Short mmCIF file of C-alpha atoms in Angstrom, two decimals:
data_model
loop_
_atom_site.label_atom_id
_atom_site.label_comp_id
_atom_site.label_asym_id
_atom_site.label_seq_id
_atom_site.Cartn_x
_atom_site.Cartn_y
_atom_site.Cartn_z
CA MET A 1180 10.35 10.34 -9.48
CA SER A 1181 13.62 10.01 -11.30
CA GLU A 1182 15.96 13.07 -11.07
CA THR A 1183 17.03 15.08 -14.03
CA VAL A 1184 20.78 15.44 -14.73
CA VAL A 1185 21.96 18.22 -12.53
CA SER A 1186 24.20 19.74 -15.25
CA GLU A 1187 21.02 20.87 -17.07
CA MET A 1188 19.78 23.08 -14.16
CA GLU A 1189 20.33 26.68 -13.57
CA THR A 1190 23.13 27.33 -11.01
CA PRO A 1191 22.01 29.41 -8.07
CA VAL A 1192 24.24 31.87 -6.40
CA GLY A 1193 26.67 30.27 -3.95
CA ILE A 1194 27.02 26.88 -5.69
CA PRO A 1195 29.81 26.32 -8.30
CA ALA A 1196 28.43 25.40 -11.70
CA PRO A 1197 28.75 21.59 -12.40
CA GLY A 1198 31.96 20.90 -14.25
CA GLY A 1199 33.17 24.41 -13.50
CA SER A 1200 36.65 25.26 -12.19
CA ALA A 1201 35.52 26.71 -8.89
CA LYS A 1202 36.21 24.48 -6.07
CA ALA A 1203 33.26 23.83 -3.70
CA GLU A 1204 33.81 24.16 0.02
CA PRO A 1205 33.35 20.88 1.84
CA ALA A 1206 29.97 20.62 3.46
CA PRO A 1207 30.05 21.12 7.24
CA ALA A 1208 29.60 17.86 9.04
CA PRO A 1209 27.80 17.18 12.36
CA SER A 1210 29.72 15.66 15.15
CA MET A 1211 29.28 11.90 15.45
CA ALA A 1212 31.09 11.62 18.85
CA GLY A 1213 29.68 8.69 20.69
CA ARG A 1214 27.67 7.50 17.79
CA ASN A 1215 28.33 4.34 15.65
CA VAL A 1216 28.49 5.13 11.96
CA ARG A 1217 26.58 2.49 10.01
CA MET A 1218 27.30 3.85 6.52
CA GLU A 1219 29.43 6.57 4.98
CA SER A 1220 30.60 7.91 1.61
CA LYS A 1221 33.93 9.39 0.87
CA LYS A 1222 34.41 11.70 -2.02
CA LEU A 1223 31.80 9.93 -4.01
CA ASN A 1224 31.40 10.94 -7.67
CA PHE A 1225 28.67 9.55 -9.93
CA SER A 1226 28.07 9.97 -13.72
CA TYR A 1227 25.42 8.93 -16.11
CA GLY A 1228 27.51 8.51 -19.27
CA PRO A 1229 29.39 11.79 -19.83
CA LYS A 1230 27.15 13.84 -17.49
CA GLN A 1231 28.23 13.93 -13.80
CA ALA A 1232 25.47 13.91 -11.29
CA LEU A 1233 27.31 13.83 -7.90
CA TRP A 1234 30.45 15.59 -6.86
CA ASP A 1235 32.69 14.64 -3.90
CA ILE A 1236 29.90 13.54 -1.60
CA THR A 1237 31.27 12.74 1.91
CA LEU A 1238 28.71 12.01 4.48
CA GLN A 1239 28.24 9.74 7.60
CA ILE A 1240 25.00 8.04 8.56
CA PRO A 1241 24.80 6.96 12.22
CA GLU A 1242 23.08 3.79 13.15
CA LYS A 1243 19.55 3.54 14.49
CA THR A 1244 18.67 7.10 13.53
CA THR A 1245 16.73 8.60 10.63
CA THR A 1246 18.68 10.80 8.18
CA ALA A 1247 16.72 12.92 5.69
CA PHE A 1248 17.95 14.12 2.21
CA ILE A 1249 16.39 17.30 1.02
CA GLY A 1250 16.83 19.56 -2.01
CA PRO A 1251 15.06 20.64 -5.17
CA SER A 1252 14.24 18.16 -7.95
CA GLY A 1253 17.38 17.09 -9.79
CA CYS A 1254 19.70 17.94 -7.07
CA GLY A 1255 21.08 14.33 -6.77
CA LYS A 1256 19.53 13.13 -3.52
CA SER A 1257 17.77 10.12 -5.03
CA THR A 1258 20.76 9.25 -7.15
CA PHE A 1259 22.96 9.37 -4.00
CA LEU A 1260 20.40 7.22 -2.14
CA ARG A 1261 20.54 4.58 -4.81
CA CYS A 1262 24.34 4.58 -4.58
CA LEU A 1263 23.99 3.23 -1.03
CA ASN A 1264 22.78 -0.15 -2.13
CA ARG A 1265 24.04 -0.03 -5.79
CA MET A 1266 20.61 0.21 -7.36
CA ASN A 1267 22.27 2.43 -9.96
CA ASP A 1268 24.17 -0.61 -11.23
CA ILE A 1269 21.12 -1.60 -13.29
CA ILE A 1270 21.37 1.60 -15.32
CA PRO A 1271 23.66 1.29 -18.42
CA ASP A 1272 26.73 3.45 -18.85
CA THR A 1273 27.10 4.83 -15.25
CA ARG A 1274 30.34 5.35 -13.38
CA VAL A 1275 31.22 5.54 -9.72
CA GLU A 1276 34.26 6.90 -8.15
CA GLY A 1277 35.07 7.12 -4.34
CA ASP A 1278 33.96 4.89 -1.54
CA VAL A 1279 30.70 3.86 0.06
CA LEU A 1280 31.33 1.95 3.38
CA LEU A 1281 28.87 -0.26 5.23
CA ASP A 1282 30.25 -1.17 8.61
CA GLY A 1283 33.67 -0.11 7.37
CA ASN A 1284 33.65 -2.35 4.19
CA ASP A 1285 33.47 -0.77 0.66
CA ILE A 1286 30.29 -1.91 -1.11
CA TYR A 1287 31.86 -1.15 -4.41
CA GLY A 1288 34.86 -3.31 -3.62
CA THR A 1289 35.77 -6.45 -5.57
CA GLY A 1290 33.88 -9.54 -4.58
CA THR A 1291 30.86 -7.67 -3.09
CA ASP A 1292 27.81 -9.86 -3.08
CA ILE A 1293 25.10 -7.62 -4.52
CA VAL A 1294 22.18 -9.80 -3.45
CA ASP A 1295 23.42 -9.90 0.14
CA LEU A 1296 24.19 -6.09 -0.05
CA ARG A 1297 20.56 -5.42 -0.94
CA ARG A 1298 19.32 -7.64 1.79
CA ARG A 1299 21.42 -5.71 4.31
CA VAL A 1300 20.46 -2.33 2.78
CA GLY A 1301 16.74 -2.54 1.89
CA MET A 1302 14.77 -0.03 -0.11
CA VAL A 1303 11.24 1.25 -0.21
CA PHE A 1304 10.34 3.12 -3.37
CA GLN A 1305 8.29 6.25 -4.08
CA LYS A 1306 5.45 4.25 -5.65
CA SER A 1307 4.32 1.21 -3.75
CA ASN A 1308 5.12 -1.96 -5.69
CA PRO A 1309 3.39 -4.97 -4.16
CA PHE A 1310 3.77 -8.25 -6.10
CA PRO A 1311 0.55 -9.71 -7.62
CA LYS A 1312 0.55 -12.34 -4.85
CA SER A 1313 -1.17 -12.71 -1.51
CA ILE A 1314 -0.31 -10.39 1.48
CA PHE A 1315 1.38 -13.32 3.09
CA GLU A 1316 3.50 -14.21 -0.02
CA ASN A 1317 4.55 -10.62 -0.48
CA VAL A 1318 6.03 -10.38 3.05
CA ALA A 1319 7.51 -13.92 2.86
CA TYR A 1320 9.11 -13.35 -0.55
CA GLY A 1321 12.55 -12.15 0.56
CA LEU A 1322 12.73 -14.84 3.29
CA LYS A 1323 12.10 -17.59 0.75
CA ILE A 1324 14.40 -16.51 -2.02
CA ASN A 1325 17.17 -15.93 0.38
CA GLY A 1326 16.61 -19.10 2.42
CA LEU A 1327 16.76 -17.11 5.55
CA VAL A 1328 14.44 -19.17 7.76
CA PRO A 1329 12.95 -22.72 7.78
CA ARG A 1330 9.52 -22.91 6.26
CA SER A 1331 8.09 -23.53 9.73
CA GLU A 1332 9.25 -20.13 11.00
CA THR A 1333 8.05 -18.16 8.07
CA PRO A 1334 4.59 -17.39 9.46
CA GLU A 1335 6.15 -16.00 12.69
CA ARG A 1336 8.48 -13.77 10.73
CA VAL A 1337 5.74 -12.54 8.45
CA GLU A 1338 3.59 -11.58 11.50
CA LYS A 1339 6.55 -9.80 13.03
CA ALA A 1340 7.12 -7.74 9.91
CA LEU A 1341 3.50 -6.83 9.58
CA ARG A 1342 3.46 -5.80 13.21
CA ARG A 1343 6.55 -3.65 12.75
CA ALA A 1344 4.78 -2.08 9.74
CA ALA A 1345 1.78 -1.34 11.77
CA LEU A 1346 -0.40 -3.43 9.43
CA TRP A 1347 -0.96 -6.76 11.20
CA ASP A 1348 -4.31 -5.72 12.80
CA GLU A 1349 -5.65 -4.55 9.44
CA VAL A 1350 -4.82 -7.67 7.40
CA LYS A 1351 -4.40 -10.65 9.86
CA ASP A 1352 -7.72 -12.12 8.85
CA ARG A 1353 -7.07 -11.89 5.07
CA LEU A 1354 -3.37 -12.88 4.65
CA ASP A 1355 -4.26 -15.11 1.73
CA THR A 1356 -6.01 -12.44 -0.25
CA SER A 1357 -4.29 -10.39 -3.02
CA ALA A 1358 -2.09 -7.49 -1.92
CA MET A 1359 -3.43 -5.57 -4.91
CA GLY A 1360 -6.72 -5.14 -2.92
CA LEU A 1361 -5.12 -3.03 -0.28
CA SER A 1362 -5.37 0.79 -0.14
CA GLY A 1363 -2.43 2.87 -1.41
CA GLY A 1364 -1.25 3.61 2.15
CA GLN A 1365 -1.61 -0.09 3.18
CA GLN A 1366 0.32 -1.15 0.08
CA GLN A 1367 3.19 1.14 1.07
CA ARG A 1368 3.22 -0.21 4.63
CA LEU A 1369 3.15 -3.74 3.08
CA CYS A 1370 6.27 -2.86 1.03
CA ILE A 1371 7.93 -1.69 4.25
CA ALA A 1372 6.94 -4.90 5.90
CA ARG A 1373 8.52 -6.82 3.04
CA ALA A 1374 11.78 -4.86 3.23
CA VAL A 1375 12.04 -5.25 7.10
CA ALA A 1376 11.16 -9.06 7.07
CA VAL A 1377 14.69 -9.94 6.01
CA GLU A 1378 16.14 -7.82 8.94
CA PRO A 1379 18.19 -5.24 6.95
CA GLU A 1380 20.77 -3.12 8.75
CA VAL A 1381 19.75 -0.10 6.72
CA LEU A 1382 16.37 0.95 5.24
CA LEU A 1383 16.35 3.47 2.36
CA MET A 1384 13.19 5.25 1.55
CA ASP A 1385 12.78 7.28 -1.64
CA GLU A 1386 9.87 9.67 -1.14
CA PRO A 1387 7.69 6.93 0.45
CA CYS A 1388 4.82 9.31 1.10
CA SER A 1389 4.64 11.28 -2.10
CA ALA A 1390 1.66 9.45 -3.39
CA LEU A 1391 -0.21 9.04 -0.12
CA ASP A 1392 -2.93 11.19 1.57
CA PRO A 1393 -2.28 13.01 4.79
CA ILE A 1394 -3.66 10.22 6.97
CA ALA A 1395 -1.60 7.52 5.40
CA THR A 1396 1.44 9.79 5.45
CA GLY A 1397 1.00 10.25 9.12
CA LYS A 1398 0.98 6.49 9.66
CA VAL A 1399 4.10 6.01 7.66
CA GLU A 1400 5.84 8.81 9.67
CA GLU A 1401 4.82 7.12 12.92
CA LEU A 1402 6.14 3.89 11.62
CA ILE A 1403 9.46 5.54 10.84
CA HIS A 1404 9.83 6.65 14.47
CA GLU A 1405 9.18 3.05 15.58
CA LEU A 1406 11.43 1.39 13.06
CA GLN A 1407 14.51 3.49 13.88
CA ARG A 1408 14.69 1.68 17.16
CA ASP A 1409 15.93 -1.36 15.21
CA PHE A 1410 17.06 0.04 11.89
CA THR A 1411 19.10 2.81 10.38
CA ILE A 1412 16.78 4.87 8.11
CA VAL A 1413 17.66 7.21 5.23
CA ILE A 1414 14.67 9.11 3.62
CA VAL A 1415 14.51 11.26 0.67
CA THR A 1416 11.74 13.80 0.80
CA HIS A 1417 10.61 17.05 -0.88
CA ASN A 1418 8.46 17.81 2.18
CA MET A 1419 10.41 20.10 4.51
CA GLN A 1420 7.94 19.65 7.34
CA GLN A 1421 8.22 15.83 7.00
CA ALA A 1422 11.99 15.98 7.22
CA ALA A 1423 11.71 18.07 10.39
CA ARG A 1424 9.25 15.64 11.89
CA VAL A 1425 10.92 12.27 11.23
CA SER A 1426 14.70 12.86 11.09
CA GLU A 1427 17.43 13.44 13.60
CA PHE A 1428 19.89 14.42 10.84
CA THR A 1429 19.34 16.25 7.57
CA ALA A 1430 21.52 16.56 4.48
CA PHE A 1431 20.81 19.37 1.92
CA PHE A 1432 21.75 18.67 -1.67
CA MET A 1433 22.09 21.20 -4.47
CA LEU A 1434 23.21 20.58 -8.01
CA GLY A 1435 24.85 17.25 -7.30
CA ARG A 1436 26.73 18.54 -4.16
CA LEU A 1437 26.26 18.15 -0.53
CA VAL A 1438 25.77 21.71 0.71
CA GLU A 1439 25.15 21.10 4.46
CA HIS A 1440 24.69 18.17 6.78
CA ASP A 1441 23.76 18.69 10.34
CA ARG A 1442 21.31 17.79 13.19
CA THR A 1443 17.82 18.50 11.84
CA GLU A 1444 16.96 21.00 14.41
CA LYS A 1445 20.01 23.07 13.83
CA LEU A 1446 19.85 22.92 10.08
CA PHE A 1447 16.19 24.16 10.11
CA THR A 1448 16.58 26.84 12.78
CA ASN A 1449 20.17 28.06 12.33
CA PRO A 1450 21.65 26.74 9.02
CA GLY A 1451 25.30 27.36 8.34
CA GLN A 1452 24.92 28.17 4.68
CA LYS A 1453 22.90 31.08 3.15
CA ILE A 1454 21.72 28.89 0.30
CA THR A 1455 20.34 26.27 2.80
CA GLU A 1456 18.41 29.03 4.58
CA ASP A 1457 17.09 30.27 1.11
CA TYR A 1458 15.84 26.78 0.23
CA ILE A 1459 14.16 25.92 3.49
CA THR A 1460 12.46 29.27 3.69
CA GLY A 1461 11.05 28.86 0.17
CA ARG A 1462 13.09 31.49 -1.72
CA PHE A 1463 13.75 28.91 -4.47
CA GLY A 1464 13.17 25.27 -5.09
#
């Protein structure tokens, strides 16, 4: 679901109005001592035309963990997620200020190879989007267009990706059939397999379970736990319980600002900001 421009929302108590003169306090940051930071943003601002959607977002994402972004609709969490692999570039009249670093290199720097960036930082969308091709061709697609492996090695990589997505046993006897014949939950796991087949460093997930039933959601959540052994995962979710189940770190966004970022257990049991507590306890949102 695309997010509304945050300046059109009502401003809750404790958050400066977008574009207002009040200066927001920087969001408390969790300690990353002993952790390798895979991605980070520094004072990131983002605008859709004249309307600013993100204000001074500074956030670190440690490798091989799951970080959840939470907040009400229109808070900027999906906009920020799409900044992490420049998916917002396809939207006309947008503007980015600040830095987004991947392994210390600014992805908005001159000379960045966007195709290579999106291979390194893959994405799974809210609605599953399998190609009208066979199951095998869906998973092999990224390998082929990027020329990542010889043709003889493609079947092995496809099987590895399907196993990682916990889908191999369900589809191994019908790889040549259309992916459109899979159930909704299977299609979403197929999209995850397609994303991990190219061995990204970071996997972004924009509400990947919002259209799934509880059983399919449970399978995707189990899969996230497995995948974080090999990948850095960032997930946007409206489901507070899901964020608590799958993530090690959680960032709470409100009206285009990062309000709080901490270890998930601490943020949910002892948040440092009153507005965070109000949101996670259902007083608004």
